Tab-separated table of C-alpha atoms (C1' of nucleotides) in Angstrom:
chain	number	residue	atom	x	y	z
A	1379	MET	CA	16.286	-17.067	-39.850
A	1380	LYS	CA	14.567	-17.646	-36.650
A	1381	MET	CA	14.181	-15.728	-33.421
A	1382	ASP	CA	15.522	-17.678	-30.224
A	1383	ILE	CA	13.834	-16.779	-26.986
A	1384	LYS	CA	17.300	-17.026	-25.497
A	1385	ASP	CA	18.566	-14.161	-27.113
A	1386	LEU	CA	15.903	-12.026	-25.203
A	1387	VAL	CA	16.997	-13.237	-21.759
A	1388	LEU	CA	19.294	-11.271	-19.869
A	1389	ASP	CA	22.279	-13.407	-18.506
A	1390	GLU	CA	22.152	-14.076	-15.084
A	1391	HIS	CA	25.023	-11.976	-14.178
A	1392	THR	CA	23.601	-8.770	-15.513
A	1393	ALA	CA	20.099	-9.658	-14.075
A	1394	ALA	CA	21.450	-9.891	-10.669
A	1395	HIS	CA	22.937	-6.512	-11.109
A	1396	VAL	CA	19.514	-5.231	-12.409
A	1397	ALA	CA	17.890	-6.560	-9.545
A	1398	GLU	CA	20.390	-5.290	-7.222
A	1399	LEU	CA	19.695	-1.843	-8.373
A	1400	PHE	CA	16.168	-2.061	-7.990
A	1401	ARG	CA	16.324	-3.479	-4.777
A	1402	ALA	CA	17.742	-0.305	-3.516
A	1403	PHE	CA	14.151	1.096	-4.075
A	1404	SER	CA	12.249	-1.767	-2.761
A	1405	ASP	CA	11.903	-0.831	0.806
A	1406	THR	CA	9.608	1.790	2.450
A	1407	SER	CA	12.212	3.388	4.725
A	1408	ARG	CA	14.578	3.493	1.591
A	1409	VAL	CA	12.067	4.959	-0.676
A	1410	GLN	CA	11.353	7.774	2.001
A	1411	ILE	CA	15.094	8.349	2.490
A	1412	LEU	CA	15.593	8.725	-1.318
A	1413	SER	CA	12.264	10.829	-1.726
A	1414	VAL	CA	14.392	13.530	0.266
A	1415	LEU	CA	17.660	12.894	-1.052
A	1416	VAL	CA	16.919	13.162	-4.860
A	1417	GLN	CA	15.635	16.632	-4.116
A	1418	SER	CA	17.986	18.190	-1.308
A	1419	GLU	CA	21.116	17.088	0.799
A	1420	GLN	CA	20.399	15.914	4.249
A	1421	ASN	CA	22.127	14.513	7.232
A	1422	VAL	CA	21.570	11.459	9.348
A	1423	GLY	CA	19.869	13.088	12.232
A	1424	GLY	CA	17.600	15.146	9.925
A	1425	LEU	CA	16.483	12.240	8.122
A	1426	ALA	CA	15.913	10.427	11.361
A	1427	GLN	CA	13.766	13.174	12.833
A	1428	ASN	CA	11.661	13.800	9.663
A	1429	LEU	CA	10.903	10.219	8.908
A	1430	GLY	CA	10.469	8.719	12.308
A	1431	ILE	CA	13.178	6.110	11.735
A	1432	SER	CA	16.053	5.562	13.955
A	1433	GLU	CA	19.358	7.000	13.398
A	1434	SER	CA	20.923	3.790	13.272
A	1435	ALA	CA	18.352	2.347	10.820
A	1436	ILE	CA	19.032	5.294	8.677
A	1437	SER	CA	22.828	4.976	8.838
A	1438	HIS	CA	22.490	1.223	7.804
A	1439	HIS	CA	20.221	1.908	4.831
A	1440	LEU	CA	22.619	4.928	3.896
A	1441	ARG	CA	25.813	2.547	4.073
A	1442	TRP	CA	23.916	0.080	1.601
A	1443	LEU	CA	23.139	2.995	-0.983
A	1444	ARG	CA	26.667	4.304	-0.347
A	1445	GLN	CA	27.968	0.716	-1.305
A	1446	MET	CA	25.925	0.789	-4.353
A	1447	ARG	CA	26.939	4.368	-5.335
A	1448	LEU	CA	23.624	5.670	-5.270
A	1449	VAL	CA	24.360	8.488	-2.705
A	1450	LYS	CA	27.148	10.752	-2.138
A	1451	SER	CA	28.249	11.871	1.209
A	1452	ARG	CA	30.037	14.788	2.389
A	1453	ARG	CA	31.120	15.601	6.052
A	1454	GLN	CA	30.647	19.093	7.459
A	1455	GLY	CA	31.800	18.989	11.179
A	1456	LYS	CA	29.932	16.288	12.950
A	1457	GLU	CA	27.250	15.799	10.481
A	1458	VAL	CA	27.340	13.796	7.303
A	1459	TYR	CA	25.323	15.097	4.388
A	1460	TYR	CA	23.809	12.786	1.893
A	1461	LEU	CA	22.521	13.116	-1.607
A	1462	VAL	CA	21.670	11.607	-4.766
A	1463	ASP	CA	23.480	13.153	-7.710
A	1464	ASP	CA	23.305	10.898	-10.486
A	1465	PRO	CA	20.373	12.226	-13.035
A	1466	HIS	CA	19.681	8.705	-14.248
A	1467	ILE	CA	19.227	7.327	-10.633
A	1468	ILE	CA	16.755	10.276	-9.948
A	1469	ALA	CA	14.922	9.905	-13.182
A	1470	LEU	CA	14.347	6.140	-12.606
A	1471	PHE	CA	13.448	6.827	-8.834
A	1472	GLN	CA	10.949	9.396	-10.046
A	1473	GLN	CA	9.325	7.459	-12.864
A	1474	GLY	CA	8.477	4.895	-10.326
A	1475	VAL	CA	6.875	7.487	-8.149
A	1476	ASP	CA	4.907	9.018	-11.047
A	1477	HIS	CA	3.720	5.524	-11.844
A	1478	VAL	CA	2.248	4.850	-8.486
A	1479	GLN	CA	0.922	8.530	-8.360
A	1480	LYS	CA	-0.673	8.243	-11.389
A	1481	GLU	CA	-2.684	5.193	-10.413
A	1482	ARG	CA	-5.331	6.633	-8.390
B	74	MET	CA	8.480	31.342	3.649
B	75	LYS	CA	10.542	28.469	4.747
B	76	MET	CA	11.031	25.205	2.989
B	77	ASP	CA	10.407	22.243	5.450
B	78	ILE	CA	11.925	18.857	4.745
B	79	LYS	CA	8.829	17.310	5.535
B	80	ASP	CA	7.224	18.681	2.634
B	81	LEU	CA	9.655	16.625	0.611
B	82	VAL	CA	9.071	13.169	2.150
B	83	LEU	CA	6.674	10.912	0.461
B	84	ASP	CA	4.117	9.837	3.048
B	85	GLU	CA	4.421	6.129	4.221
B	86	HIS	CA	1.372	4.641	2.397
B	87	THR	CA	2.664	6.080	-1.083
B	88	ALA	CA	6.364	4.832	-0.359
B	89	ALA	CA	5.050	1.516	0.414
B	90	HIS	CA	3.516	1.187	-2.855
B	91	VAL	CA	6.589	2.743	-4.681
B	92	ALA	CA	8.857	0.151	-2.692
B	93	GLU	CA	6.240	-2.578	-3.908
B	94	LEU	CA	6.588	-1.668	-7.344
B	95	PHE	CA	10.132	-1.864	-7.447
B	96	ARG	CA	10.332	-5.019	-5.461
B	97	ALA	CA	8.791	-6.518	-8.695
B	98	PHE	CA	12.364	-5.897	-10.347
B	99	SER	CA	14.315	-6.750	-7.082
B	100	ASP	CA	14.749	-10.382	-7.792
B	101	THR	CA	17.285	-12.013	-10.450
B	102	SER	CA	14.758	-14.614	-11.564
B	103	ARG	CA	12.034	-11.940	-12.033
B	104	VAL	CA	14.354	-9.712	-13.836
B	105	GLN	CA	15.027	-12.622	-16.198
B	106	ILE	CA	11.326	-13.406	-16.651
B	107	LEU	CA	10.458	-9.705	-17.250
B	108	SER	CA	13.721	-9.106	-19.594
B	109	VAL	CA	11.485	-11.798	-21.937
B	110	LEU	CA	8.093	-10.414	-21.351
B	111	VAL	CA	8.613	-6.994	-21.942
B	112	GLN	CA	9.834	-8.062	-25.624
B	113	SER	CA	7.706	-10.924	-26.398
B	114	GLU	CA	4.893	-13.031	-25.018
B	115	GLN	CA	5.762	-16.325	-23.484
B	116	ASN	CA	4.379	-19.407	-21.599
B	117	VAL	CA	5.156	-20.892	-18.368
B	118	GLY	CA	7.051	-24.005	-19.928
B	119	GLY	CA	8.818	-21.872	-22.271
B	120	LEU	CA	10.276	-19.463	-19.759
B	121	ALA	CA	11.268	-22.332	-17.410
B	122	GLN	CA	12.928	-24.144	-20.417
B	123	ASN	CA	14.792	-21.010	-21.441
B	124	LEU	CA	15.941	-19.801	-17.906
B	125	GLY	CA	16.604	-22.724	-16.329
B	126	ILE	CA	14.229	-21.964	-13.274
B	127	SER	CA	11.454	-24.575	-12.456
B	128	GLU	CA	8.055	-24.104	-13.678
B	129	SER	CA	6.620	-23.928	-10.137
B	130	ALA	CA	9.188	-21.191	-9.347
B	131	ILE	CA	8.174	-19.301	-12.379
B	132	SER	CA	4.547	-19.828	-11.882
B	133	HIS	CA	4.882	-18.181	-8.375
B	134	HIS	CA	6.497	-15.206	-9.636
B	135	LEU	CA	3.969	-14.883	-12.379
B	136	ARG	CA	1.139	-15.086	-9.746
B	137	TRP	CA	2.680	-12.277	-8.074
B	138	LEU	CA	3.283	-10.075	-11.127
B	139	ARG	CA	-0.368	-10.689	-11.982
B	140	GLN	CA	-1.515	-9.466	-8.709
B	141	MET	CA	0.454	-6.614	-9.073
B	142	ARG	CA	-0.914	-5.864	-12.514
B	143	LEU	CA	2.455	-5.825	-14.346
B	144	VAL	CA	1.692	-8.881	-16.599
B	145	LYS	CA	-1.104	-9.963	-18.421
B	146	SER	CA	-1.939	-13.473	-19.200
B	147	ARG	CA	-3.913	-15.123	-22.125
B	148	ARG	CA	-4.802	-18.974	-22.210
B	149	GLN	CA	-4.389	-20.716	-25.281
B	150	GLY	CA	-5.286	-24.123	-24.999
B	151	LYS	CA	-3.108	-25.656	-22.223
B	152	GLU	CA	-0.915	-23.061	-21.951
B	153	VAL	CA	-0.779	-19.703	-20.596
B	154	TYR	CA	0.830	-16.717	-22.182
B	155	TYR	CA	2.153	-13.744	-20.363
B	156	LEU	CA	3.500	-10.589	-21.468
B	157	VAL	CA	4.143	-6.885	-20.180
B	158	ASP	CA	2.218	-4.457	-21.944
B	159	ASP	CA	2.164	-1.295	-19.844
B	160	PRO	CA	4.668	1.229	-21.674
B	161	HIS	CA	5.495	2.814	-18.375
B	162	ILE	CA	6.329	-0.441	-17.000
B	163	ILE	CA	8.367	-1.446	-19.875
B	164	ALA	CA	10.255	1.900	-19.866
B	165	LEU	CA	10.863	1.550	-16.106
B	166	PHE	CA	12.437	-1.758	-16.512
B	167	GLN	CA	14.485	-0.927	-19.537
B	168	GLN	CA	15.980	2.083	-17.722
B	169	GLY	CA	17.262	-0.048	-14.868
B	170	VAL	CA	18.824	-2.475	-17.412
B	171	ASP	CA	20.329	0.405	-19.307
B	172	HIS	CA	21.897	1.925	-16.389
B	173	VAL	CA	23.603	-1.498	-15.423
B	174	GLN	CA	24.614	-2.102	-18.769
B	175	LYS	CA	26.330	1.446	-19.342
B	176	GLU	CA	28.422	0.756	-16.069
B	177	ARG	CA	31.122	-1.145	-17.889
C	771	DT	C1'	-14.398	-40.930	-19.145
C	772	DT	C1'	-9.784	-41.596	-19.403
C	773	DA	C1'	-4.838	-40.168	-20.380
C	774	DA	C1'	-1.372	-36.574	-21.023
C	775	DC	C1'	0.291	-32.280	-20.683
C	776	DA	C1'	0.430	-27.539	-18.499
C	777	DT	C1'	-0.203	-24.643	-14.902
C	778	DC	C1'	-1.338	-23.360	-10.286
C	779	DT	C1'	-1.410	-24.001	-5.434
C	780	DG	C1'	-0.377	-24.700	-0.402
C	781	DC	C1'	2.987	-25.890	2.774
C	782	DA	C1'	7.752	-26.364	4.529
C	783	DT	C1'	12.159	-24.410	4.578
C	784	DA	C1'	16.495	-22.062	4.055
C	785	DT	C1'	18.006	-17.700	2.942
C	786	DA	C1'	17.823	-12.687	2.817
C	787	DT	C1'	16.595	-8.435	4.975
C	788	DG	C1'	15.328	-4.579	8.252
C	789	DT	C1'	15.539	-2.793	12.699
C	790	DT	C1'	17.039	-2.685	17.606
C	791	DC	C1'	20.404	-2.359	20.893
C	792	DA	C1'	24.786	-1.048	22.796
C	793	DA	C1'	29.098	-0.146	21.835
C	794	DA	C1'	32.881	2.033	18.897
C	795	DT	C1'	34.507	6.017	15.865
C	796	DG	C1'	34.824	10.393	14.596
C	797	DT	C1'	34.514	15.625	15.351
C	798	DT	C1'	34.341	20.100	17.685
C	799	DG	C1'	34.715	23.041	21.377
C	800	DT	C1'	36.514	23.878	26.149
D	79	DA	C1'	42.503	15.615	27.738
D	80	DC	C1'	37.724	15.676	28.346
D	81	DA	C1'	32.924	16.264	27.481
D	82	DA	C1'	29.063	16.564	24.009
D	83	DC	C1'	27.152	15.227	19.981
D	84	DA	C1'	26.605	12.774	15.406
D	85	DT	C1'	27.444	8.951	12.932
D	86	DT	C1'	28.897	4.280	12.483
D	87	DT	C1'	29.038	-0.597	13.230
D	88	DG	C1'	28.341	-5.537	14.523
D	89	DA	C1'	25.361	-8.952	16.697
D	90	DA	C1'	20.989	-10.761	17.692
D	91	DC	C1'	16.435	-11.316	16.233
D	92	DA	C1'	12.118	-11.059	13.878
D	93	DT	C1'	10.039	-11.004	9.538
D	94	DA	C1'	9.898	-11.418	4.374
D	95	DT	C1'	10.784	-13.964	0.534
D	96	DA	C1'	12.221	-17.502	-2.928
D	97	DT	C1'	12.070	-22.227	-3.944
D	98	DG	C1'	11.262	-27.195	-4.193
D	99	DC	C1'	7.855	-30.554	-3.631
D	100	DA	C1'	3.493	-32.902	-4.013
D	101	DG	C1'	-0.942	-32.679	-4.975
D	102	DA	C1'	-4.802	-29.945	-7.221
D	103	DT	C1'	-6.990	-27.951	-11.225
D	104	DG	C1'	-7.798	-26.889	-15.904
D	105	DT	C1'	-7.668	-28.359	-20.935
D	106	DT	C1'	-7.264	-31.197	-24.881
D	107	DA	C1'	-7.734	-35.251	-27.510
D	108	DA	C1'	-8.878	-40.042	-27.804
DNA sequence: TTAACATCTGCATATATGTTCAAATGTTGT
DNA sequence: ACAACATTTGAACATATATGCAGATGTTAA
């Protein structure tokens, strides 16, 4: 029997989801945000202050990450704390960071 | 001594590189292309035919991936064969695919 | 050198995306 | 209820990105 290339290709629907997942890590600001949230819980203002990005921009990114279910949020008083708690996501992200840092 | 959040944040330069790496996997067409090239060598025409994407579009993507050093190319006659041969990249990609496929 | 085929390239363009701004919403303490 | 603070939201805008098209380049066989 013969091996068909089409059997190797991800169907478009799955591929779109994979692309969407990786898109979460494809922006400099989001990478910086996630580099914190994979290690410790943090609120919007704290992130904005430490990353030098506006609170609004941070919030937009977090909304996106929340809709993708990549971060969890918890309100404590006026503040909302975010974190990444999925070990697979953390591992995936860290692997990308490691690969970049190994290249020098 | 106290733990500063700034110590957790990836510097902008590194973050930009990480984002760039993940951007390679952040487009549906590229994901489909890579889903083949992580498993077997393939040429431009073959990819175009099996993915239903124009040869020009495929070539544009491959140029990008080549510049990122994520794929290797080898010319055999008129055809140019591409593949992904870095085990870390393959693992990273596969991990993303696995995560999506586990979610159903 | 031609012809035929495969791939690549630059440009144009439509769409997607990140950020800012201003205003809205939510929360706490007075 | 009000003021003060934190976060969210939607609209507008500027930039980035994917793709098609037309032509250029590379390769082989005659």
